[in-house]
Backbone as JSON, one array per atom type, in Angstrom:
{
  "sequence": "MCETKPSVLFVCVHNAGRSQMAAAFLTHLGTDRVQVRSAGSAPANTVNPAVVEAMRESGIDISAEAPKVLTTEAVQASDVVITMGCGDACPYFPGKRYLDWQLDDPAGQGVAAVRPIRDEIERRIRGLLAELGIEPAA",
  "N": [[6.43, 19.78, -18.32], [5.45, 16.63, -17.27], [3.65, 15.45, -14.7], [2.94, 12.58, -12.78], [-0.11, 11.68, -11.32], [-0.75, 10.66, -7.97], [-2.44, 7.59, -7.24], [-5.24, 6.41, -5.54], [-6.98, 3.81, -3.96], [-9.91, 2.98, -2.3], [-11.21, 0.49, -0.26], [-13.93, -1.35, 0.95], [-16.29, -3.68, 2.39], [-19.03, -3.38, 1.4], [-18.93, -1.03, -0.1], [-20.51, 1.15, 0.43], [-20.43, 2.96, 2.43], [-17.99, 3.69, 4.41], [-15.79, 3.58, 2.5], [-16.89, 5.07, 0.44], [-17.23, 7.58, 1.67], [-14.54, 8.2, 2.2], [-13.44, 8.28, -0.4], [-14.9, 10.41, -1.44], [-14.09, 12.55, 0.22], [-11.33, 12.6, -0.4], [-11.4, 13.17, -3.13], [-12.65, 15.69, -3.04], [-10.93, 17.25, -1.35], [-8.43, 16.8, -2.47], [-8.72, 17.73, -4.95], [-8.03, 17.89, -8.36], [-5.64, 16.59, -8.17], [-5.17, 14.04, -7.36], [-5.82, 10.7, -8.24], [-8.76, 8.97, -7.73], [-10.35, 6.08, -6.5], [-13.0, 3.83, -5.54], [-14.24, 0.81, -4.09], [-16.0, -2.31, -3.51], [-15.84, -5.51, -1.89], [-18.11, -7.02, -1.79], [-20.38, -5.47, -3.11], [-23.01, -3.24, -2.09], [-26.44, -2.45, -3.0], [-27.05, 0.26, -3.01], [-25.71, 3.44, -1.92], [-25.33, 4.04, 1.54], [-27.99, 5.76, 3.01], [-27.76, 7.37, 5.35], [-25.07, 7.94, 5.33], [-24.89, 9.45, 2.99], [-26.37, 11.68, 3.83], [-24.8, 12.57, 6.05], [-22.46, 13.3, 4.71], [-23.47, 15.32, 3.1], [-23.92, 17.24, 5.03], [-21.33, 18.04, 5.41], [-20.9, 19.44, 3.18], [-20.52, 18.01, 0.85], [-21.74, 16.31, -1.88], [-22.78, 13.12, -2.35], [-24.84, 11.77, -3.43], [-25.31, 10.81, -5.99], [-23.57, 8.74, -6.31], [-22.65, 5.27, -6.71], [-22.34, 1.97, -5.39], [-19.45, 0.04, -6.25], [-17.96, -2.85, -7.77], [-15.1, -4.57, -6.56], [-12.21, -4.84, -8.45], [-9.46, -6.68, -9.86], [-8.0, -5.18, -11.63], [-8.45, -2.54, -10.76], [-7.02, -2.52, -8.37], [-4.43, -3.05, -9.32], [-3.98, -0.72, -10.77], [-3.63, 1.21, -8.89], [-1.7, 3.23, -6.64], [-1.77, 3.42, -3.88], [-3.52, 1.42, -1.65], [-6.24, 1.38, 0.35], [-7.7, -0.34, 2.82], [-10.76, -1.09, 4.5], [-11.86, -2.9, 6.55], [-12.24, -5.07, 4.81], [-10.78, -7.3, 4.95], [-9.36, -10.35, 3.91], [-10.35, -10.24, 1.37], [-9.33, -8.45, -0.41], [-7.22, -8.26, -3.16], [-3.67, -8.84, -3.24], [-0.82, -7.13, -4.34], [2.61, -7.04, -4.97], [4.66, -4.16, -4.35], [2.73, -2.25, -4.12], [1.33, 0.17, -1.93], [-0.13, -0.61, 1.03], [-2.69, 0.17, 3.3], [-4.49, -0.3, 6.29], [-7.38, 0.81, 7.52], [-8.88, 0.92, 10.53], [-12.1, 1.29, 11.18], [-15.32, 2.12, 12.49], [-18.22, 0.47, 11.24], [-20.64, 2.03, 9.3], [-23.0, 0.83, 8.53], [-26.44, 0.32, 8.81], [-26.68, 2.26, 10.74], [-27.77, 5.39, 12.14], [-27.67, 8.88, 11.09], [-26.49, 10.34, 13.18], [-24.74, 8.52, 14.35], [-23.06, 8.12, 12.24], [-21.68, 10.51, 11.85], [-19.29, 10.81, 13.63], [-17.66, 8.84, 12.47], [-17.42, 9.78, 9.87], [-16.03, 12.18, 10.43], [-13.61, 11.19, 11.43], [-12.66, 9.86, 9.19], [-12.29, 12.06, 7.47], [-10.21, 13.33, 8.86], [-8.18, 11.42, 8.6], [-7.89, 11.4, 5.82], [-6.9, 13.97, 5.35], [-4.42, 13.65, 6.59], [-3.33, 11.69, 4.9], [-3.16, 13.14, 2.5], [-1.18, 14.97, 3.28], [0.98, 13.2, 3.6], [1.29, 12.48, 0.93], [2.2, 14.81, -0.04], [0.47, 16.8, -0.86], [-1.32, 19.74, -0.8], [-4.31, 20.29, 0.94], [-7.45, 21.25, -0.53], [-9.19, 24.33, 0.12]],
  "CA": [[6.74, 18.65, -17.48], [4.25, 15.85, -16.98], [3.71, 14.76, -13.42], [1.89, 11.58, -12.63], [-0.89, 11.86, -10.1], [-0.89, 9.44, -7.19], [-3.73, 6.94, -7.37], [-5.64, 5.8, -4.28], [-8.18, 2.98, -4.01], [-10.51, 2.69, -1.0], [-11.96, -0.76, -0.35], [-14.61, -1.95, 2.1], [-17.1, -4.8, 1.93], [-20.2, -3.01, 0.61], [-18.69, 0.2, -0.86], [-21.73, 1.94, 0.63], [-20.26, 3.85, 3.58], [-16.64, 4.2, 4.69], [-14.99, 3.82, 1.29], [-17.53, 6.17, -0.32], [-16.88, 8.84, 2.34], [-13.1, 8.45, 2.0], [-13.22, 8.68, -1.79], [-15.47, 11.75, -1.63], [-13.2, 13.53, 0.87], [-10.07, 12.72, -1.14], [-11.72, 13.87, -4.38], [-12.96, 17.08, -2.69], [-9.77, 17.94, -0.78], [-7.28, 16.63, -3.35], [-9.16, 18.28, -6.24], [-7.64, 17.05, -9.5], [-4.23, 16.2, -8.0], [-5.13, 12.64, -6.96], [-6.8, 9.83, -8.9], [-9.47, 8.32, -6.62], [-11.28, 4.99, -6.8], [-13.49, 3.09, -4.39], [-14.89, -0.43, -4.51], [-16.35, -3.21, -2.42], [-15.7, -6.93, -2.19], [-19.5, -7.49, -1.98], [-21.05, -4.17, -3.12], [-24.44, -3.09, -1.81], [-27.2, -1.91, -4.13], [-27.03, 1.72, -2.96], [-24.92, 4.05, -0.85], [-26.09, 4.2, 2.78], [-28.61, 7.1, 3.06], [-27.21, 8.15, 6.47], [-23.75, 8.39, 4.87], [-25.16, 10.54, 2.04], [-26.79, 12.84, 4.64], [-23.65, 13.05, 6.82], [-21.55, 13.97, 3.78], [-24.13, 16.56, 2.69], [-23.65, 18.19, 6.12], [-19.95, 18.52, 5.22], [-20.84, 20.18, 1.92], [-20.13, 17.13, -0.25], [-22.91, 15.56, -2.34], [-22.45, 11.82, -2.94], [-26.12, 11.12, -3.71], [-25.29, 10.17, -7.31], [-22.6, 7.64, -6.3], [-23.18, 3.9, -6.62], [-21.31, 1.0, -5.03], [-18.77, -0.61, -7.37], [-17.32, -4.1, -7.42], [-13.64, -4.55, -6.53], [-11.58, -5.6, -9.54], [-8.01, -6.81, -9.82], [-7.47, -4.05, -12.41], [-8.47, -1.33, -9.92], [-5.9, -2.63, -7.42], [-3.19, -2.93, -10.08], [-3.84, 0.66, -11.26], [-3.53, 2.13, -7.75], [-0.43, 3.31, -5.9], [-2.09, 3.2, -2.47], [-4.78, 0.69, -1.45], [-6.65, 1.53, 1.74], [-8.8, -1.25, 3.13], [-11.57, -0.69, 5.65], [-12.64, -4.03, 7.01], [-12.55, -6.09, 3.81], [-10.0, -8.49, 5.29], [-8.59, -11.03, 2.87], [-11.02, -10.15, 0.07], [-8.6, -7.52, -1.26], [-6.03, -8.89, -3.74], [-2.39, -8.22, -2.87], [0.2, -7.06, -5.38], [3.85, -6.44, -4.49], [4.97, -2.83, -4.86], [1.65, -1.32, -3.76], [1.3, 0.55, -0.52], [-1.41, -1.0, 1.63], [-3.02, 0.68, 4.62], [-5.77, -0.81, 6.77], [-7.97, 1.76, 8.45], [-9.9, 0.34, 11.39], [-13.17, 2.28, 11.39], [-16.64, 1.54, 12.71], [-19.04, 0.31, 10.04], [-21.87, 2.81, 9.43], [-24.17, 0.08, 8.06], [-27.54, 0.21, 9.75], [-26.59, 3.34, 11.73], [-28.36, 6.67, 11.78], [-26.71, 9.93, 10.76], [-25.76, 10.73, 14.38], [-23.64, 7.56, 14.53], [-22.16, 8.23, 11.09], [-20.87, 11.74, 11.93], [-17.91, 10.63, 14.12], [-16.92, 8.04, 11.49], [-17.12, 10.74, 8.79], [-15.0, 13.12, 10.88], [-12.34, 10.46, 11.52], [-12.21, 9.63, 7.81], [-11.75, 13.32, 6.97], [-8.91, 13.54, 9.52], [-7.2, 10.51, 7.98], [-7.66, 11.85, 4.44], [-5.99, 15.12, 5.44], [-3.1, 13.08, 6.87], [-2.87, 11.03, 3.67], [-2.74, 14.2, 1.58], [0.11, 15.48, 3.76], [1.98, 12.18, 3.24], [1.47, 12.53, -0.52], [2.77, 16.11, -0.38], [-0.57, 17.57, -1.54], [-2.02, 20.69, 0.05], [-5.75, 20.13, 0.76], [-8.24, 22.4, -0.99], [-9.83, 25.05, 1.21]],
  "C": [[5.44, 17.93, -17.11], [4.44, 15.11, -15.66], [2.6, 13.73, -13.35], [1.2, 11.81, -11.29], [-0.87, 10.56, -9.31], [-2.31, 8.91, -7.31], [-4.04, 6.18, -6.09], [-6.94, 5.04, -4.48], [-8.63, 2.7, -2.58], [-11.4, 1.46, -1.15], [-12.62, -1.08, 0.98], [-15.55, -3.02, 1.55], [-18.2, -4.34, 0.97], [-20.03, -1.78, -0.27], [-19.91, 1.11, -0.77], [-21.57, 2.96, 1.75], [-18.85, 4.41, 3.67], [-15.84, 4.52, 3.43], [-15.58, 4.93, 0.43], [-17.18, 7.52, 0.32], [-15.42, 9.19, 2.09], [-12.83, 8.93, 0.59], [-13.75, 10.09, -2.03], [-14.58, 12.82, -0.99], [-11.91, 13.71, 0.08], [-10.3, 13.45, -2.47], [-11.92, 15.36, -4.11], [-11.7, 17.84, -2.25], [-8.53, 17.86, -1.69], [-7.51, 17.24, -4.73], [-8.69, 17.36, -7.37], [-6.21, 16.53, -9.38], [-4.05, 14.74, -7.57], [-6.17, 11.88, -7.77], [-7.43, 8.97, -7.81], [-10.41, 7.25, -7.15], [-11.81, 4.44, -5.48], [-14.23, 1.86, -4.91], [-15.19, -1.28, -3.29], [-16.2, -4.65, -2.84], [-17.06, -7.59, -2.39], [-20.39, -6.24, -1.99], [-22.55, -4.25, -2.82], [-25.13, -2.56, -3.06], [-27.12, -0.39, -4.19], [-26.09, 2.18, -1.85], [-25.85, 4.27, 0.35], [-26.66, 5.62, 2.86], [-28.09, 7.97, 4.21], [-25.82, 8.69, 6.12], [-23.92, 9.56, 3.9], [-25.51, 11.81, 2.82], [-25.61, 13.42, 5.42], [-22.66, 13.79, 5.92], [-22.15, 15.29, 3.29], [-23.89, 17.64, 3.75], [-22.25, 18.79, 6.02], [-19.79, 19.27, 3.9], [-20.45, 19.34, 0.73], [-21.34, 16.26, -0.61], [-22.45, 14.25, -2.99], [-23.72, 11.06, -3.32], [-26.15, 10.4, -5.06], [-24.32, 8.99, -7.38], [-23.3, 6.3, -6.2], [-22.05, 2.97, -6.22], [-20.76, 0.28, -6.26], [-18.07, -1.87, -6.89], [-15.79, -3.95, -7.5], [-13.11, -5.42, -7.66], [-10.07, -5.65, -9.33], [-7.37, -5.62, -10.54], [-7.42, -2.77, -11.58], [-7.31, -1.35, -8.93], [-4.58, -2.42, -8.17], [-2.92, -1.5, -10.52], [-3.63, 1.67, -10.14], [-2.16, 2.07, -7.1], [-0.63, 2.96, -4.43], [-3.45, 2.51, -2.41], [-5.1, 0.76, 0.03], [-7.88, 0.66, 1.98], [-9.46, -0.81, 4.43], [-12.47, -1.86, 6.02], [-12.99, -5.03, 5.93], [-11.7, -7.34, 4.01], [-9.24, -9.04, 4.1], [-9.22, -10.94, 1.49], [-10.26, -9.26, -0.9], [-7.36, -8.22, -1.82], [-4.76, -8.11, -3.38], [-1.44, -8.27, -4.05], [1.44, -6.41, -4.79], [4.06, -5.06, -5.11], [3.88, -1.81, -4.6], [1.79, -0.99, -2.29], [-0.09, 0.23, 0.02], [-1.54, -0.4, 3.02], [-4.35, 0.05, 5.02], [-6.28, 0.15, 7.83], [-9.08, 1.07, 9.23], [-10.91, 1.42, 11.74], [-14.47, 1.54, 11.65], [-17.42, 1.5, 11.4], [-20.33, 1.1, 10.21], [-23.13, 2.06, 9.0], [-25.22, -0.03, 9.16], [-27.59, 1.29, 10.81], [-27.32, 4.58, 11.22], [-27.27, 7.71, 11.55], [-25.9, 10.37, 11.98], [-24.57, 9.8, 14.64], [-22.62, 7.65, 13.41], [-21.23, 9.44, 11.22], [-19.46, 11.52, 12.48], [-17.05, 9.79, 13.17], [-16.49, 8.95, 10.34], [-15.97, 11.66, 9.21], [-13.63, 12.45, 11.0], [-11.79, 10.19, 10.12], [-11.63, 10.92, 7.23], [-10.37, 13.6, 7.57], [-7.83, 12.67, 8.86], [-6.89, 10.91, 6.54], [-6.71, 13.04, 4.43], [-4.56, 14.65, 5.73], [-2.51, 12.4, 5.65], [-2.39, 12.06, 2.65], [-1.38, 14.77, 1.98], [1.23, 14.49, 3.41], [2.3, 12.2, 1.75], [2.05, 13.87, -0.98], [1.77, 17.0, -1.12], [-1.28, 18.45, -0.52], [-3.53, 20.52, -0.15], [-6.42, 21.42, 0.29], [-8.93, 23.04, 0.2], [-11.29, 24.65, 1.34]]
}
């Protein structure tokens, strides 16, 4: 029996903080049971170093990640599109599930300010996995 994996796309403006953390948590906790993408409407050159450090503290290494540009194809290929402050920059397609997560922007913040954002994202990812019927990895 071939089951299709749910596909989730995380979108923020720079794809350097919130969406990178969310994608990393979903990849880590969902293991290979979820297809994960992240992108930005105006991608930065690099992932925020404070975000990389905060994720390292959680045991997840995102140092090799790079911000990616949001494409129409990425939205079309996703079942769930979670926006994080990208506003109207995200294309809308009927039949997709859209969620807007209001989260503080870690841009320009130190690791101490990023930790509560990281922890809230992890909490929301665990909730999303429960909604998708996927048990999070230990």
